[in-house]
Coordinates of C-alpha atoms in Angstrom, one line a residue:
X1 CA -14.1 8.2 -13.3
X2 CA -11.4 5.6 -13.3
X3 CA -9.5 4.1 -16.8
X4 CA -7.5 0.9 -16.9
X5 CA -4.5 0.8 -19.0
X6 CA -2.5 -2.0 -20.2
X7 CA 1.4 -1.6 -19.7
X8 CA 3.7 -3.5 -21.5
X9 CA 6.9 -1.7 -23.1
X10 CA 8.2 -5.0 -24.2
X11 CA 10.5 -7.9 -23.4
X12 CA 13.4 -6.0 -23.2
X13 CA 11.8 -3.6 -20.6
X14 CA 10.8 -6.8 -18.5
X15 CA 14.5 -8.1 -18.8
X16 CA 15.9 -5.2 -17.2
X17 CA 13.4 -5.3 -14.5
X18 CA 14.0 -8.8 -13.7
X19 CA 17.8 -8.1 -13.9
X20 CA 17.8 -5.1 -11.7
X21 CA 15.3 -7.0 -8.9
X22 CA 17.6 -9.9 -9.3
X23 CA 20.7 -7.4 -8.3
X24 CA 18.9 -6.0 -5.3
X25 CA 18.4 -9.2 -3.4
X26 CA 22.1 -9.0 -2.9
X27 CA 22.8 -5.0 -2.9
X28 CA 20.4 -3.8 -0.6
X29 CA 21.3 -6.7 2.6
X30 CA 24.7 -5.6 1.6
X31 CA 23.7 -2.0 2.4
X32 CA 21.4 -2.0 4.8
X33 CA 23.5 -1.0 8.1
X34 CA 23.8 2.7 5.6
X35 CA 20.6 2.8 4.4
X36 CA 19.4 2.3 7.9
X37 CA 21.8 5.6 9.1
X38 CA 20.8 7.7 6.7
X39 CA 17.2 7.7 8.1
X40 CA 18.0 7.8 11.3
X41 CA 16.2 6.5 14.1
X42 CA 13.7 8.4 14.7
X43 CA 10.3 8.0 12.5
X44 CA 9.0 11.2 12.8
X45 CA 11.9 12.8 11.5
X46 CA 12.0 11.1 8.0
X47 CA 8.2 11.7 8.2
X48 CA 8.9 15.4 8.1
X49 CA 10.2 15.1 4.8
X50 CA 8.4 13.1 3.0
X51 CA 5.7 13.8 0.2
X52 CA 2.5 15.9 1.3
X53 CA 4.2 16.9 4.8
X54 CA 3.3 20.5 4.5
X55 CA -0.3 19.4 4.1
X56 CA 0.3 17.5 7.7
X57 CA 1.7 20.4 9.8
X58 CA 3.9 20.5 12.5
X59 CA 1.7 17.5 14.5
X60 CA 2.1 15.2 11.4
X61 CA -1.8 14.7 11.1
X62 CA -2.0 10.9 10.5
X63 CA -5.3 12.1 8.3
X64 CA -3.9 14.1 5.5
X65 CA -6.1 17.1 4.0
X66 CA -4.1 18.3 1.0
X67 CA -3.3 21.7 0.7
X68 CA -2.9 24.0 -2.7
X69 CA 0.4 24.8 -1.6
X70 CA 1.6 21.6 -1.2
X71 CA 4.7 20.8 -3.5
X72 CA 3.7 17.1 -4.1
X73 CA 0.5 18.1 -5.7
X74 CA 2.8 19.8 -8.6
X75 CA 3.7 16.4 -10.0
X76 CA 1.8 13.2 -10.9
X77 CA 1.3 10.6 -7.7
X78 CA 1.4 6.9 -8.6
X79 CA -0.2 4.7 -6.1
X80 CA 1.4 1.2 -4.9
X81 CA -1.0 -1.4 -3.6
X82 CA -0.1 -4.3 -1.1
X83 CA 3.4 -5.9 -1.9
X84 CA 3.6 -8.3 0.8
X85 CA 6.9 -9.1 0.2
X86 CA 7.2 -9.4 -3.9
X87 CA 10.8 -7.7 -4.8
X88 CA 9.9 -8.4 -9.0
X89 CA 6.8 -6.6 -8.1
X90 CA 7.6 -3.5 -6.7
X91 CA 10.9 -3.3 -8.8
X92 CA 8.0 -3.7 -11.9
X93 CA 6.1 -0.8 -10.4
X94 CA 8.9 1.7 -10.1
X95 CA 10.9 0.9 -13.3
X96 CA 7.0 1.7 -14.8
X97 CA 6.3 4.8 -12.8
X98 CA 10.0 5.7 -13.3
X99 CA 9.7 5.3 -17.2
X100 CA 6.1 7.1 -17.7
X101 CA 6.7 10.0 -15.0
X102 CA 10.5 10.2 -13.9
X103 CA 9.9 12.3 -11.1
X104 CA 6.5 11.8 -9.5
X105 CA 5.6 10.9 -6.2
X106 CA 4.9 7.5 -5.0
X107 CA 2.7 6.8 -2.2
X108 CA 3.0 3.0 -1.0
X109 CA -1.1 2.0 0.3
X110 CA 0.2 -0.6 2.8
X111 CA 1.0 -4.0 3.8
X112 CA 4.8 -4.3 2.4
X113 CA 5.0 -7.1 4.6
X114 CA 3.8 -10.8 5.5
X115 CA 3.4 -13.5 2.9
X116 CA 6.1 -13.2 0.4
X117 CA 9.7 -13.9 0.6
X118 CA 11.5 -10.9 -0.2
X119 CA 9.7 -9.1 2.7
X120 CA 13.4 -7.3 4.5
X121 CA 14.6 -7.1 0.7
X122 CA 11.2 -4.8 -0.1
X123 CA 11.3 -2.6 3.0
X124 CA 15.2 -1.9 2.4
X125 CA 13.8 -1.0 -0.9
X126 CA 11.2 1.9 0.9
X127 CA 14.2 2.8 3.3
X128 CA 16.2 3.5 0.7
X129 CA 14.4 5.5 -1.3
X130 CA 13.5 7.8 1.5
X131 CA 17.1 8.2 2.5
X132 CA 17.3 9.5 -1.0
X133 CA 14.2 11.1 -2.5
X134 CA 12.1 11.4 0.7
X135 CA 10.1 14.2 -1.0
X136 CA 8.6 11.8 -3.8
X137 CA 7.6 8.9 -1.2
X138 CA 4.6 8.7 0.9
X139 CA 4.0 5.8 3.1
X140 CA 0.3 4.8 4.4
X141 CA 0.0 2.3 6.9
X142 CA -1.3 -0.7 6.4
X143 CA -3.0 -3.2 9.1
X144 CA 0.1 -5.6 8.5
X145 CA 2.5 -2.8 9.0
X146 CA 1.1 -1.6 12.2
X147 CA 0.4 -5.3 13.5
X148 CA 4.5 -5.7 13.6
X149 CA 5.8 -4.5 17.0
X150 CA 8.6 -5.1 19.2
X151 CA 7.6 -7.3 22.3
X152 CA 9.9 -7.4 25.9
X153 CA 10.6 -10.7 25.9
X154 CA 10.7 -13.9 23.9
X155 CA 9.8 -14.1 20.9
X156 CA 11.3 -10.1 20.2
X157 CA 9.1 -9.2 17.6
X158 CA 5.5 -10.1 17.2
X159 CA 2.5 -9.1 15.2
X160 CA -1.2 -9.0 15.7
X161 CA -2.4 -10.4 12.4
X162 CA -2.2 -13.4 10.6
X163 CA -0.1 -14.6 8.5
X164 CA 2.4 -12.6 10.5
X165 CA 5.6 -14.1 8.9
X166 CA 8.5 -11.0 9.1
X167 CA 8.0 -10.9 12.8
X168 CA 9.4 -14.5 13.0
X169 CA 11.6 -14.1 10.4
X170 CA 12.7 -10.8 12.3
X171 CA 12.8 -12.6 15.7
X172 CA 15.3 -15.6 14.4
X173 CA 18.0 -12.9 13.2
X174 CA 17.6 -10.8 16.2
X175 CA 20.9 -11.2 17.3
X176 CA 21.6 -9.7 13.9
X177 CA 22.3 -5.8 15.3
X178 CA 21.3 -4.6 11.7
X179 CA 18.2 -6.9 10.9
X180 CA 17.0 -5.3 14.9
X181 CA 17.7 -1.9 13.7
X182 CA 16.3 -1.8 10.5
X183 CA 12.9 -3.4 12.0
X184 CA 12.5 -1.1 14.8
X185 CA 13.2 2.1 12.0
X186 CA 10.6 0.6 10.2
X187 CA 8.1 0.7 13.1
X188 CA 8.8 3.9 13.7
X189 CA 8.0 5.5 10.4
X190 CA 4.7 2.9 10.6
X191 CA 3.8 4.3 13.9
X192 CA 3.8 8.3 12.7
X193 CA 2.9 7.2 9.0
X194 CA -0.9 8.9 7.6
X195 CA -3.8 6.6 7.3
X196 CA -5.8 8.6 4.6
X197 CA -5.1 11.5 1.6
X198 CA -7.5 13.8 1.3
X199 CA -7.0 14.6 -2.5
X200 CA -8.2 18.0 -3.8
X201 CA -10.5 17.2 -6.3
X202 CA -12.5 14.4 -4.2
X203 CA -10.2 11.6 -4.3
X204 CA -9.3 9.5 -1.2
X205 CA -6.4 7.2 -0.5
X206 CA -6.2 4.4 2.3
X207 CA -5.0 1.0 2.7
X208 CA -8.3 -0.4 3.5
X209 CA -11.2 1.4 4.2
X210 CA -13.4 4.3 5.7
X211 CA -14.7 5.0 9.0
X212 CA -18.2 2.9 9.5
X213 CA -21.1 4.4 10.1
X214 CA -21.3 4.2 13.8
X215 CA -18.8 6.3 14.1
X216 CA -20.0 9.1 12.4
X217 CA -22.1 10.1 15.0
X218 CA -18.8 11.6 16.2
X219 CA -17.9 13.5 13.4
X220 CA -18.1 17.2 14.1
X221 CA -15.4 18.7 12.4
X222 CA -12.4 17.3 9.7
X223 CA -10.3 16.7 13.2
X224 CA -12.5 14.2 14.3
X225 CA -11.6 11.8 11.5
X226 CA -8.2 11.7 13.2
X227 CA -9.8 9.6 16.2
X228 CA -8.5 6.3 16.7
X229 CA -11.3 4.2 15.9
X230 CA -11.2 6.2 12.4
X231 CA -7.7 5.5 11.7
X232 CA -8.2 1.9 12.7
X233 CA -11.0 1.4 9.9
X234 CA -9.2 3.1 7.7
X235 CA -6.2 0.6 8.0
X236 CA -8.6 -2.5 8.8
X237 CA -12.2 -2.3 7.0
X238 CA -13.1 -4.6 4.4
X239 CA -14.9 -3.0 1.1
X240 CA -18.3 -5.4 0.2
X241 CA -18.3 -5.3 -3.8
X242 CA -22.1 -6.4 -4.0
X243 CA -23.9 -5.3 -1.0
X244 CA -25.0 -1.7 -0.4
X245 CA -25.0 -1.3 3.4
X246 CA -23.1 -3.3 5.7
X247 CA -23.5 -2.8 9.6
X248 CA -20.2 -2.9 11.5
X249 CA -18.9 -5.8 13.4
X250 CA -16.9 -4.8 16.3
X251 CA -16.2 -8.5 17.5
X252 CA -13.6 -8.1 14.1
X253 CA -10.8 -5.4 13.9
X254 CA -11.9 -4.9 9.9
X255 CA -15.8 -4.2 9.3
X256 CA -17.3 -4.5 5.8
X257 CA -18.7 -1.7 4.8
X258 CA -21.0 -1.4 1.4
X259 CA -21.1 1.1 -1.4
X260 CA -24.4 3.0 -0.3
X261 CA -22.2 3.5 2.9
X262 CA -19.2 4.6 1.2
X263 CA -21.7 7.0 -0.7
X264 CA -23.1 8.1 2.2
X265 CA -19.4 8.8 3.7
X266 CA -18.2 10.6 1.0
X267 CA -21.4 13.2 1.3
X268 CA -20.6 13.8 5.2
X269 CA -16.7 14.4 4.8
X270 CA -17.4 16.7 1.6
X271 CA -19.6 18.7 4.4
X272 CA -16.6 18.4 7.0
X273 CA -13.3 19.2 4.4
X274 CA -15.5 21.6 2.7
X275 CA -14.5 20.2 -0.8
X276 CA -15.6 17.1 -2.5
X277 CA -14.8 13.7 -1.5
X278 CA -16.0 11.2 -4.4
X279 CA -14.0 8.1 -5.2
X280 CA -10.9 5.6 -3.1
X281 CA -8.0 4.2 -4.5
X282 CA -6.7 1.3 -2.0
X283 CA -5.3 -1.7 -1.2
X284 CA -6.0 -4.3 1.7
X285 CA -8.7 -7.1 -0.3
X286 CA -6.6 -9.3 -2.6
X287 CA -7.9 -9.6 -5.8
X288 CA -7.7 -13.3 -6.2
X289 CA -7.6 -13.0 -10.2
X290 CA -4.5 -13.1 -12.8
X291 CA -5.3 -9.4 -13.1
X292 CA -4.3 -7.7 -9.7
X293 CA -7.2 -5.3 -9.8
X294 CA -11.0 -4.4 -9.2
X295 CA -14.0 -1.9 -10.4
X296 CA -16.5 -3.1 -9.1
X297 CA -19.5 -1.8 -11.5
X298 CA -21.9 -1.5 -7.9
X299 CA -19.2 1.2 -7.1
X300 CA -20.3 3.1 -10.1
X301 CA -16.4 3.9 -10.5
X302 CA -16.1 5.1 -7.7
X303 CA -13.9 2.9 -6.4
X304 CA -10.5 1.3 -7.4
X305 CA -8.8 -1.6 -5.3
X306 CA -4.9 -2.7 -6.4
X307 CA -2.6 -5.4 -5.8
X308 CA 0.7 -4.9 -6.6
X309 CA 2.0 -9.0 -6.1
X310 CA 2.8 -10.7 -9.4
X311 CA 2.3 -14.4 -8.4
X312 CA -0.2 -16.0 -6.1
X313 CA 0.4 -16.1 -2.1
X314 CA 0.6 -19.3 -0.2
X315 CA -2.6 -18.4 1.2
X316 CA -4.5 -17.7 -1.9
X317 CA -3.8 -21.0 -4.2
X318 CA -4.4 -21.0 -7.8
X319 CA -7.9 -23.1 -8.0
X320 CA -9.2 -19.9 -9.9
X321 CA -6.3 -18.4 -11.7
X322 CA -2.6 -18.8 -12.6
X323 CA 0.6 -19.0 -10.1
X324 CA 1.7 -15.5 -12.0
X325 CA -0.4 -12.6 -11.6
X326 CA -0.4 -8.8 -13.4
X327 CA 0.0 -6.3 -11.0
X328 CA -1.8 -3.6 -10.7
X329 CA -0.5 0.3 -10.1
X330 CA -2.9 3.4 -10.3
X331 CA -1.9 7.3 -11.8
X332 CA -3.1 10.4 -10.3
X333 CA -2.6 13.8 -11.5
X334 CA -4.4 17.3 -11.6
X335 CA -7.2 17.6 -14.2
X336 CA -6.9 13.5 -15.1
X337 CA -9.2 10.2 -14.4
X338 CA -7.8 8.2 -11.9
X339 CA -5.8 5.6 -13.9
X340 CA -5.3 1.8 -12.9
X341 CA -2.3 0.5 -14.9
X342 CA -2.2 -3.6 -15.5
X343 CA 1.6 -4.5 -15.5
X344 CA 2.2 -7.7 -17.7
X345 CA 4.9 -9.0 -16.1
X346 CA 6.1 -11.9 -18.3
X347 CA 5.2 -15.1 -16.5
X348 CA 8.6 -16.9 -17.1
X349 CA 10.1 -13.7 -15.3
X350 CA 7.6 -14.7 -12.5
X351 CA 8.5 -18.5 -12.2
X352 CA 12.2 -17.1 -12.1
X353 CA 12.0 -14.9 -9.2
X354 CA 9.8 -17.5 -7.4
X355 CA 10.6 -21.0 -8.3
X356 CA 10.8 -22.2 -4.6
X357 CA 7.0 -21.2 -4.0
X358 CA 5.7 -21.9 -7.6
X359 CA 4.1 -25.2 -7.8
X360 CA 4.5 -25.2 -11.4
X361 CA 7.9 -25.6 -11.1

């Protein structure tokens, strides 16, 4: 049910991409006070036009069931794992996406913040492609996205998880009237951004998760899933490769849940949506590997989880693989396997873009 693909054009392809990531660092700080006005403040507004919006109606339905009439179904939808902060990386994704299917949509799975440090430089990157192409973007919300929040008082921006590193960075530059502006936008389109896709022929996207299993109790109808302990697991719950049922820890924001109960889910909210539900593409567990990507076979393909950083965080080391990592990006269209793309991002380019953080250098 899911295919991985190798991607890799060639060094010239590469070379551009390093050369146009390279070029942002300075273009989009230079341009941020206009990219941040032509969004707007408000994030429900840009919500409104962004990709699958029809299928979330006038209340912008954090819990989106695809409809047939939907536009953004017409055209392929590539799928953008965690970025925390890694320019080359995302710049690798779109040039690929942009190269195989110029035109399709793009929906980011979360967590475009924290770790990295290209973190203002990669949500500039999301603002400014919804300024522009709002209609081929969809963001999902990740639990490091909606951690960041504005706080009255000192420090001015906080955030609930940890590492929690844009909120300081954001808090030393608040005097900065842009840096403040283009934080609090970003919040915004976090705080009325969807937490799950609802695919029409049974697959599901979220940044981490799926509801656990005492919550199903509560499940009556498709508009219960839009609860907020439902949208909290599916921005926070941790997927258990190996075991088959997990029981969920409230004492911790993100439960593990196993693949029996994933099987399990999928059968109730096929009964609820009243189509199939049958396999997740998401983000949230790093894959702490040099490829950026995992199928685990106890998933029976059922289940697909991406990475989109091309070198290793501070916080994951390289005891069990290489400072420069392949991301991972995954291809849906109508009628086609999910497909997980490898991106073999040449290591030198890596060690370029990060040389401060690289402890090969």
């Amino acid at each position: 049910m899911i295919e991985v693909r190798d991607f890799d054009p060639g060094p010239e392809f590469w070379d551009r991409v390093l050369a146009r990531t390279q070029s942002a660092l300075y273009a989009l700080p230079e341009r941020a006070e206009a990219i941040v006005a032509a969004l707007g403040p408000d994030g429900a507004a840009t919500q409104r036009l962004m990709a699958f919006a029809s299928s979330r109606g006038l209340t912008l339905s954090p819990v989106v069931v695809t409809q047939p009439s939907d536009p953004a179904l017409a055209r392929p939808a590539w799928f953008i794992g965690d970025i925390h902060g890694d320019l080359l990386g995302l710049e690798a994704a779109l040039a690929t996406i942009e190269g195989v299917d110029p035109g399709a949509t793009v929906v980011f799975l979360g967590d475009l913040i924290d770790d990295g440090p290209y973190m203002y430089e990669v949500v500039l990157r999301l603002m400014d492609m919804l300024g522009t192409q709002p209609d081929r973007v969809c963001l999902l919300a990740g639990n490091h996205d909606e951690a960041l929040r504005p706080f009255a008082g000192e420090p001015p921006f906080v955030s609930s998880v940890n590492p929690g590193e844009f909120a300081t960075w954001l808090s030393a530059r608040s005097s900065d009237v842009t840096v403040s502006q283009v934080a609090h936008t970003y919040i915004g389109l976090v705080r009325h951004a969807p937490r799950a896709i609802f695919f029409p022929d049974g697959l599901l996207a979220t940044h981490a998760g799926i509801p656990h299993t005492d919550l199903w109790p509560s499940l009556a109808s498709a508009a219960d899933l839009e609860a907020p302990a439902c949208l909290a697991d599916f921005a926070w719950n941790r997927l258990s490769e190996d075991r088959p049922i997990k029981r969920p820890n409230r004492a911790s924001k993100g439960c593990e849940v196993g693949y029996q109960n994933f099987f399990d889910f999928c059968a109730l909210a096929s009964n609820l949506l009243g189509r199939p539900v049958n396999r997740l593409i998401r983000g949230h567990d790093h894959v702490d590997a040099e490829l950026r990507h995992s199928i685990p076979p106890k998933w029976q393909g059922r289940m697909a989880t991406i990475n989109n950083m091309c070198f290793a965080l501070p916080r994951e080391g390289t005891y069990f693989a290489p400072f420069a990592r392949m991301p991972a990006i995954a291809r849906w269209a109508p009628g086609d396997p999910l497909a997980v793309y490898s991106l073999k991002v040449p290591a030198a380019h890596i060690h370029a873009m990060y040389s401060a953080v690289s402890p090969e250098q």
